mmCIF file of C-alpha atoms in Angstrom:
data_model
loop_
_atom_site.group_PDB
_atom_site.id
_atom_site.type_symbol
_atom_site.label_atom_id
_atom_site.label_comp_id
_atom_site.label_asym_id
_atom_site.label_seq_id
_atom_site.Cartn_x
_atom_site.Cartn_y
_atom_site.Cartn_z
ATOM 1 C CA MET A 1 32.527 119.749 154.131
ATOM 2 C CA LYS A 2 34.094 123.078 155.539
ATOM 3 C CA ILE A 3 37.905 122.934 156.350
ATOM 4 C CA SER A 4 38.844 124.654 159.185
ATOM 5 C CA LYS A 5 41.420 127.648 159.606
ATOM 6 C CA GLU A 6 43.516 125.684 161.641
ATOM 7 C CA ILE A 7 43.879 122.839 159.415
ATOM 8 C CA LYS A 8 44.599 125.104 156.103
ATOM 9 C CA ILE A 9 47.483 126.844 158.432
ATOM 10 C CA ALA A 10 48.773 123.068 159.474
ATOM 11 C CA LEU A 11 48.582 121.837 155.593
ATOM 12 C CA VAL A 12 50.709 125.001 154.555
ATOM 13 C CA ALA A 13 53.155 124.392 157.384
ATOM 14 C CA VAL A 14 53.933 121.000 156.320
ATOM 15 C CA LEU A 15 53.840 122.003 152.410
ATOM 16 C CA SER A 16 56.311 124.680 153.338
ATOM 17 C CA ALA A 17 58.746 122.123 155.232
ATOM 18 C CA ILE A 18 58.231 119.924 152.118
ATOM 19 C CA ILE A 19 59.345 122.404 149.811
ATOM 20 C CA VAL A 20 62.310 123.525 152.501
ATOM 21 C CA TYR A 21 63.376 119.699 152.835
ATOM 22 C CA VAL A 22 63.711 119.225 148.757
ATOM 23 C CA GLY A 23 65.406 122.880 148.212
ATOM 24 C CA ILE A 24 68.038 121.926 150.669
ATOM 25 C CA ILE A 25 68.340 118.706 149.225
ATOM 26 C CA PHE A 26 68.953 120.258 145.685
ATOM 27 C CA LEU A 27 71.291 122.951 146.986
ATOM 28 C CA LYS A 28 73.647 120.513 148.350
ATOM 29 C CA GLY A 29 73.639 118.262 145.343
ATOM 30 C CA LEU A 30 71.797 115.269 146.204
ATOM 31 C CA LYS A 31 69.074 113.208 145.016
ATOM 32 C CA LEU A 32 65.548 113.405 146.470
ATOM 33 C CA PHE A 33 65.056 109.860 144.872
ATOM 34 C CA ASN A 34 68.270 108.416 143.914
ATOM 35 C CA ASP A 35 69.099 104.903 142.827
ATOM 36 C CA GLU A 36 73.029 105.443 143.732
ATOM 37 C CA VAL A 37 74.534 103.004 145.885
ATOM 38 C CA SER A 38 76.504 103.387 149.249
ATOM 39 C CA TYR A 39 80.206 102.486 150.292
ATOM 40 C CA PHE A 40 82.052 103.761 153.156
ATOM 41 C CA VAL A 41 85.458 105.193 153.746
ATOM 42 C CA GLU A 42 87.339 105.299 156.680
ATOM 43 C CA ILE A 43 89.843 108.120 156.864
ATOM 44 C CA ALA A 44 91.794 110.151 159.536
ATOM 45 C CA ASP A 45 91.073 113.905 158.477
ATOM 46 C CA ILE A 46 89.062 115.157 155.706
ATOM 47 C CA GLN A 47 90.223 118.662 156.293
ATOM 48 C CA GLY A 48 86.960 120.496 156.580
ATOM 49 C CA MET A 49 85.245 118.498 153.726
ATOM 50 C CA PRO A 50 81.317 119.086 153.779
ATOM 51 C CA THR A 51 78.645 116.752 152.820
ATOM 52 C CA ALA A 52 77.345 116.804 148.907
ATOM 53 C CA SER A 53 81.079 117.160 148.125
ATOM 54 C CA ASP A 54 82.208 115.477 144.971
ATOM 55 C CA VAL A 55 83.201 112.203 144.428
ATOM 56 C CA ARG A 56 85.790 112.049 141.421
ATOM 57 C CA ALA A 57 87.651 109.045 139.563
ATOM 58 C CA ASN A 58 90.310 110.359 137.245
ATOM 59 C CA GLY A 59 88.701 114.139 137.404
ATOM 60 C CA LEU A 60 85.196 112.686 136.251
ATOM 61 C CA LYS A 61 82.480 113.206 139.095
ATOM 62 C CA VAL A 62 80.954 110.028 139.882
ATOM 63 C CA GLY A 63 79.535 110.215 143.265
ATOM 64 C CA THR A 64 78.890 112.254 146.060
ATOM 65 C CA VAL A 65 79.566 112.609 150.072
ATOM 66 C CA LYS A 66 76.221 111.855 151.818
ATOM 67 C CA ALA A 67 77.133 111.752 155.455
ATOM 68 C CA ILE A 68 80.367 111.894 158.052
ATOM 69 C CA THR A 69 80.479 110.147 161.270
ATOM 70 C CA PHE A 70 83.097 110.502 163.823
ATOM 71 C CA ASN A 71 84.398 107.133 165.510
ATOM 72 C CA PRO A 72 85.533 107.670 169.044
ATOM 73 C CA ASP A 73 87.065 104.079 169.350
ATOM 74 C CA ARG A 74 89.513 104.532 166.538
ATOM 75 C CA GLN A 75 89.527 108.149 166.831
ATOM 76 C CA ASP A 76 88.975 108.622 162.924
ATOM 77 C CA LEU A 77 86.262 109.207 160.628
ATOM 78 C CA THR A 78 83.947 107.159 158.369
ATOM 79 C CA VAL A 79 82.606 109.135 155.323
ATOM 80 C CA GLU A 80 79.407 107.280 153.238
ATOM 81 C CA ILE A 81 79.807 107.989 149.571
ATOM 82 C CA THR A 82 76.922 107.470 146.797
ATOM 83 C CA ILE A 83 78.162 106.094 143.795
ATOM 84 C CA ASP A 84 76.500 105.681 140.530
ATOM 85 C CA PRO A 85 75.643 102.191 140.173
ATOM 86 C CA LYS A 86 76.987 101.966 136.642
ATOM 87 C CA PHE A 87 80.317 102.897 137.786
ATOM 88 C CA GLN A 88 82.123 99.448 138.935
ATOM 89 C CA ILE A 89 84.696 100.035 141.558
ATOM 90 C CA PRO A 90 87.548 97.762 141.351
ATOM 91 C CA GLN A 91 89.056 95.895 144.010
ATOM 92 C CA GLY A 92 92.074 97.520 145.460
ATOM 93 C CA THR A 93 90.932 101.107 145.172
ATOM 94 C CA SER A 94 91.691 103.531 148.021
ATOM 95 C CA VAL A 95 90.434 107.328 148.498
ATOM 96 C CA TYR A 96 92.709 110.207 148.742
ATOM 97 C CA MET A 97 91.956 113.608 149.545
ATOM 98 C CA THR A 98 92.649 116.718 147.486
ATOM 99 C CA LYS A 99 91.888 120.491 147.952
ATOM 100 C CA GLU A 100 91.153 122.990 145.169
ATOM 101 C CA MET A 101 93.137 126.138 144.854
ATOM 102 C CA LEU A 102 90.224 128.197 146.366
ATOM 103 C CA GLY A 103 87.824 125.714 146.994
ATOM 104 C CA SER A 104 87.229 122.965 149.510
ATOM 105 C CA ALA A 105 88.406 119.299 149.692
ATOM 106 C CA MET A 106 87.053 116.708 147.955
ATOM 107 C CA MET A 107 87.458 112.788 147.708
ATOM 108 C CA ASN A 108 88.901 111.001 144.670
ATOM 109 C CA LEU A 109 89.211 107.312 143.891
ATOM 110 C CA LYS A 110 92.575 105.771 143.138
ATOM 111 C CA LEU A 111 91.128 103.148 140.990
ATOM 112 C CA GLY A 112 92.644 99.530 141.448
ATOM 113 C CA PRO A 113 94.434 97.748 139.003
ATOM 114 C CA ASN A 114 92.190 94.604 138.706
ATOM 115 C CA SER A 115 89.011 95.521 136.701
ATOM 116 C CA ASN A 116 87.653 92.031 136.655
ATOM 117 C CA ALA A 117 87.133 91.913 140.462
ATOM 118 C CA VAL A 118 84.631 95.012 142.034
ATOM 119 C CA LEU A 119 83.630 96.059 145.382
ATOM 120 C CA HIS A 120 80.134 95.619 146.306
ATOM 121 C CA PRO A 121 77.660 98.408 147.739
ATOM 122 C CA GLY A 122 78.432 98.520 151.333
ATOM 123 C CA ASP A 123 82.010 97.731 151.075
ATOM 124 C CA THR A 124 84.655 99.695 153.037
ATOM 125 C CA ILE A 125 87.402 101.561 150.961
ATOM 126 C CA GLN A 126 90.480 102.622 152.786
ATOM 127 C CA GLY A 127 91.101 106.563 152.798
ATOM 128 C CA GLU A 128 94.589 108.017 152.377
ATOM 129 C CA PRO A 129 95.705 111.368 153.892
ATOM 130 C CA LEU A 130 95.054 114.687 152.090
ATOM 131 C CA VAL A 131 98.286 115.337 149.871
ATOM 132 C CA ASP A 132 98.779 119.053 149.009
ATOM 133 C CA LEU A 133 101.728 121.742 147.897
ATOM 134 C CA MET A 134 101.812 122.790 152.022
ATOM 135 C CA THR A 135 102.586 119.470 152.777
ATOM 136 C CA GLU A 136 104.831 118.459 150.294
ATOM 137 C CA ALA A 137 106.472 121.990 150.894
ATOM 138 C CA GLY A 138 107.017 120.877 154.488
ATOM 139 C CA LYS A 139 108.463 117.520 153.679
ATOM 140 C CA MET A 140 110.853 119.156 151.413
ATOM 141 C CA LEU A 141 112.114 121.703 153.936
ATOM 142 C CA PRO A 142 114.870 119.320 155.641
ATOM 143 C CA GLN A 143 116.361 118.930 152.104
ATOM 144 C CA VAL A 144 116.246 122.739 151.513
ATOM 145 C CA GLU A 145 117.929 123.570 154.929
ATOM 146 C CA ALA A 146 120.634 121.084 153.847
ATOM 147 C CA MET A 147 121.154 122.973 150.759
ATOM 148 C CA PHE A 148 121.545 126.067 152.395
ATOM 149 C CA PRO A 149 125.039 125.902 153.080
ATOM 150 C CA LYS A 150 126.056 124.838 149.767
ATOM 151 C CA VAL A 151 124.192 127.747 148.446
ATOM 152 C CA ASP A 152 126.318 130.118 150.464
ATOM 153 C CA SER A 153 129.551 128.516 149.372
ATOM 154 C CA ILE A 154 128.663 128.915 145.930
ATOM 155 C CA LEU A 155 127.520 132.672 146.679
ATOM 156 C CA ASN A 156 130.865 133.352 148.112
ATOM 157 C CA ALA A 157 132.619 131.630 145.233
ATOM 158 C CA LEU A 158 130.653 133.462 142.717
ATOM 159 C CA ASN A 159 131.540 136.589 144.659
ATOM 160 C CA THR A 160 135.141 135.886 144.780
ATOM 161 C CA LEU A 161 135.147 135.629 141.030
ATOM 162 C CA SER A 162 133.156 138.734 140.253
ATOM 163 C CA ASN A 163 135.891 140.380 142.467
ATOM 164 C CA ASP A 164 138.780 139.000 140.237
ATOM 165 C CA PRO A 165 140.539 141.997 138.300
ATOM 166 C CA ALA A 166 140.905 139.308 135.080
ATOM 167 C CA ILE A 167 137.100 139.310 134.932
ATOM 168 C CA THR A 168 137.373 142.891 134.305
ATOM 169 C CA THR A 169 139.944 142.852 132.056
ATOM 170 C CA SER A 170 138.475 140.037 130.258
ATOM 171 C CA LEU A 171 135.099 142.276 129.905
ATOM 172 C CA HIS A 172 136.769 145.016 128.398
ATOM 173 C CA ASN A 173 138.710 142.429 126.055
ATOM 174 C CA MET A 174 135.512 141.363 124.825
ATOM 175 C CA GLU A 175 134.061 144.762 124.218
ATOM 176 C CA ALA A 176 137.032 145.435 121.707
ATOM 177 C CA VAL A 177 136.451 142.158 120.250
ATOM 178 C CA SER A 178 133.118 143.298 119.585
ATOM 179 C CA ALA A 179 133.911 146.414 118.046
ATOM 180 C CA ASP A 180 135.829 144.691 115.793
ATOM 181 C CA LEU A 181 133.371 142.584 114.847
ATOM 182 C CA ARG A 182 131.127 145.233 114.449
ATOM 183 C CA THR A 183 133.386 146.992 111.941
ATOM 184 C CA THR A 184 133.911 143.524 109.998
ATOM 185 C CA THR A 185 130.618 142.967 109.718
ATOM 186 C CA THR A 186 129.955 146.627 108.330
ATOM 187 C CA ARG A 187 132.662 146.113 105.675
ATOM 188 C CA ILE A 188 131.146 142.727 104.789
ATOM 189 C CA ASN A 189 127.925 144.237 104.511
ATOM 190 C CA GLY A 190 129.401 147.250 102.294
ATOM 191 C CA LEU A 191 131.134 144.265 100.271
ATOM 192 C CA LEU A 192 128.031 142.343 99.857
ATOM 193 C CA GLY A 193 126.181 145.232 98.901
ATOM 194 C CA ASN A 194 128.327 146.762 96.219
ATOM 195 C CA ASP A 195 131.098 144.519 94.720
ATOM 196 C CA VAL A 196 129.016 141.430 94.974
ATOM 197 C CA PRO A 197 126.044 142.271 92.779
ATOM 198 C CA GLN A 198 129.066 144.001 89.992
ATOM 199 C CA LEU A 199 130.582 140.359 90.271
ATOM 200 C CA MET A 200 127.630 138.699 90.089
ATOM 201 C CA ALA A 201 126.277 140.683 87.106
ATOM 202 C CA LYS A 202 129.551 140.184 85.347
ATOM 203 C CA THR A 203 129.602 136.365 85.895
ATOM 204 C CA ASN A 204 125.808 136.143 84.530
ATOM 205 C CA THR A 205 127.202 138.384 81.199
ATOM 206 C CA ILE A 206 130.375 135.592 81.068
ATOM 207 C CA PHE A 207 127.765 132.911 81.486
ATOM 208 C CA ASN A 208 125.411 134.270 78.946
ATOM 209 C CA ASN A 209 128.606 134.563 76.363
ATOM 210 C CA LEU A 210 129.541 131.179 76.971
ATOM 211 C CA GLU A 211 125.952 129.814 76.169
ATOM 212 C CA THR A 212 125.863 131.964 72.979
ATOM 213 C CA THR A 213 129.124 130.595 71.926
ATOM 214 C CA THR A 214 128.075 126.960 72.531
ATOM 215 C CA ASN A 215 124.827 127.547 70.869
ATOM 216 C CA ASN A 216 126.623 128.724 67.784
ATOM 217 C CA LEU A 217 129.143 125.886 67.971
ATOM 218 C CA ASN A 218 126.411 123.537 67.907
ATOM 219 C CA GLN A 219 125.051 125.166 64.946
ATOM 220 C CA ILE A 220 128.227 124.287 62.986
ATOM 221 C CA ASP A 221 128.211 120.703 61.769
ATOM 222 C CA MET A 222 131.810 119.854 62.233
ATOM 223 C CA ALA A 223 131.064 116.095 62.058
ATOM 224 C CA GLN A 224 129.730 116.539 58.405
ATOM 225 C CA LYS A 225 132.484 118.873 57.297
ATOM 226 C CA ALA A 226 135.113 116.312 58.264
ATOM 227 C CA ASP A 227 133.537 113.397 56.865
ATOM 228 C CA ALA A 228 133.178 115.515 53.758
ATOM 229 C CA THR A 229 137.128 115.982 53.671
ATOM 230 C CA MET A 230 138.042 112.532 54.466
ATOM 231 C CA ASN A 231 135.615 111.466 51.459
ATOM 232 C CA GLY A 232 137.630 113.961 49.241
ATOM 233 C CA LEU A 233 140.960 112.649 50.374
ATOM 234 C CA GLN A 234 140.002 108.893 50.084
ATOM 235 C CA ASP A 235 138.695 109.832 46.490
ATOM 236 C CA MET A 236 141.951 111.732 45.569
ATOM 237 C CA THR A 237 143.897 108.311 46.934
ATOM 238 C CA PHE A 238 141.574 106.118 44.689
ATOM 239 C CA LYS A 239 142.339 108.423 41.499
ATOM 240 C CA MET A 240 146.184 108.274 42.131
ATOM 241 C CA ASN A 241 146.309 104.697 42.675
ATOM 242 C CA THR A 242 143.921 104.083 39.330
ATOM 243 C CA ALA A 243 146.335 106.744 37.382
ATOM 244 C CA MET A 244 149.537 104.844 38.677
ATOM 245 C CA ASN A 245 148.128 101.375 38.054
ATOM 246 C CA SER A 246 146.984 102.272 34.395
ATOM 247 C CA LYS A 247 149.109 101.923 31.514
ATOM 248 C CA GLU A 248 146.812 104.667 29.508
ATOM 249 C CA ASN A 249 148.684 107.789 31.075
ATOM 250 C CA SER A 250 152.059 109.389 31.398
ATOM 251 C CA LEU A 251 152.252 108.813 35.062
ATOM 252 C CA GLY A 252 151.127 105.059 34.791
ATOM 253 C CA MET A 253 153.297 104.469 32.096
ATOM 254 C CA LEU A 254 156.631 105.854 34.014
ATOM 255 C CA MET A 255 155.301 103.730 37.122
ATOM 256 C CA ASN A 256 154.792 100.783 35.317
ATOM 257 C CA ASP A 257 156.718 100.776 31.831
ATOM 258 C CA ASN A 258 160.796 99.491 32.742
ATOM 259 C CA SER A 259 162.031 101.004 29.042
ATOM 260 C CA ILE A 260 161.517 104.424 30.014
ATOM 261 C CA ALA A 261 163.132 103.844 33.136
ATOM 262 C CA LEU A 262 166.000 102.502 31.103
ATOM 263 C CA HIS A 263 166.102 105.293 28.591
ATOM 264 C CA LEU A 264 165.975 107.891 31.280
ATOM 265 C CA ASP A 265 168.996 106.258 33.162
ATOM 266 C CA SER A 266 171.065 106.166 29.616
ATOM 267 C CA THR A 267 170.226 109.760 29.432
ATOM 268 C CA LEU A 268 171.556 110.564 32.288
ATOM 269 C CA GLN A 269 174.928 108.608 31.696
ATOM 270 C CA ASN A 270 175.354 110.234 28.436
ATOM 271 C CA SER A 271 174.797 113.577 29.813
ATOM 272 C CA ALA A 272 177.151 112.849 32.533
ATOM 273 C CA LYS A 273 179.803 111.751 29.969
ATOM 274 C CA LEU A 274 179.148 114.833 27.929
ATOM 275 C CA LEU A 275 179.869 117.198 30.725
ATOM 276 C CA GLU A 276 183.108 115.496 31.692
ATOM 277 C CA ASP A 277 184.482 115.732 28.601
ATOM 278 C CA PHE A 278 183.516 119.377 28.299
ATOM 279 C CA ARG A 279 185.627 119.777 31.646
ATOM 280 C CA LEU A 280 188.115 118.249 30.489
ATOM 281 C CA HIS A 281 188.540 119.552 26.771
ATOM 282 C CA PRO A 282 186.587 123.060 26.660
ATOM 283 C CA LYS A 283 188.436 123.989 23.697
ATOM 284 C CA ARG A 284 186.418 121.514 21.633
ATOM 285 C CA TYR A 285 183.488 123.263 22.177
ATOM 286 C CA VAL A 286 184.287 126.870 22.535
ATOM 287 C CA HIS A 287 186.914 129.043 20.500
ATOM 288 C CA PHE A 288 188.324 132.770 21.542
ATOM 289 C CA SER A 289 190.501 134.354 19.351
ATOM 290 C CA LEU A 290 191.483 138.233 18.918
ATOM 291 C CA PHE A 291 193.114 137.932 15.332
ATOM 292 C CA GLY A 292 190.908 135.476 13.526
ATOM 293 C CA LYS A 293 190.397 131.849 13.365
ATOM 294 C CA LYS A 294 193.604 129.609 12.946
ATOM 295 C CA ASP A 295 193.849 126.170 11.136
ATOM 296 C CA LYS A 296 194.020 123.571 13.099
#
C-alpha cells in the first residue's frame, strides 16, 4: 500500500504537535501522566504568579500550580493546585503567598494543627495575601514617622552635649590619664622583666637550701639519740639507787649505817670543842720566847 505525500505530511505535523505539547508540559514542570490530586485555593491576589509554580510546605515542594481562574462575581481568583497524593493536608490549612528575592511568587501551605483530620481532593483551601518586606515596611511607616520627633530631640541633646566645654576638658583629662597609664605600664613591664626574674631566682635558691636542710635533718635520727640518752639516765639512776641501798660499798654503808653518822657527829663536836679551847687558851698550844724557855 502506497502512502501518499499528503498523509506523510499530516503524520509529521501531528507528531510535531505532540512533541511540542510534551515539551511545553515538561518545561512547565508538569507531568504528562500524573497521579497527583487537585485542590482549589481562593485568594485575592497572586502577585503575577504563573502556572507551574511551586507549592511548598515548610520549604519542601509538595505540588504545582496547575491553573488560575478569575471569578468576576467575587472579584478574586481560584487557583487549582496539584498535590502528591502521599502528602496529607490537615484540616485548618491555609495558603499564603511568598516572593523570592530575585524570583517569582509561590504558594506555601500553612499546615493546620490537627493531623488526624485531613482534606479530601477537590476541597477548597482559604488563601492569605502576600507578605513581603515591602508590605511590612509600609506597615511600619506610621511608627517610624512617630519616632522622628523623638529622634530629633535626641540629636539636639547630643549636639548640646558635644558642644559642652566640660566634655573637652574631660577628654583632655582622659588623655593625661592615658599617658600616666602608659608610663605606669612601662614601669611595671620593666619591673616584671628585670626585678621579678631575679627575685624568683633568689627565691628558688632559698627553697633549694631549705629543701637540702630538711633532707639533712631527716637523715639525723634525733629520736634514737634521745632514746639512748634517756636509757643512759635510767641506767645511771638505777645504779645509784642500787649503790645507796647496798651495804657492801662505802656509799651504801654511809647512807644505811647509823653508827657512821653518829661517829661523824661526835668527831665534829670534839673538833668544835678543840677549836674553842684553842681560841680561849692559845698559849697552851703555841709558845713564843725571845730569851729561851721558861719553867712553868
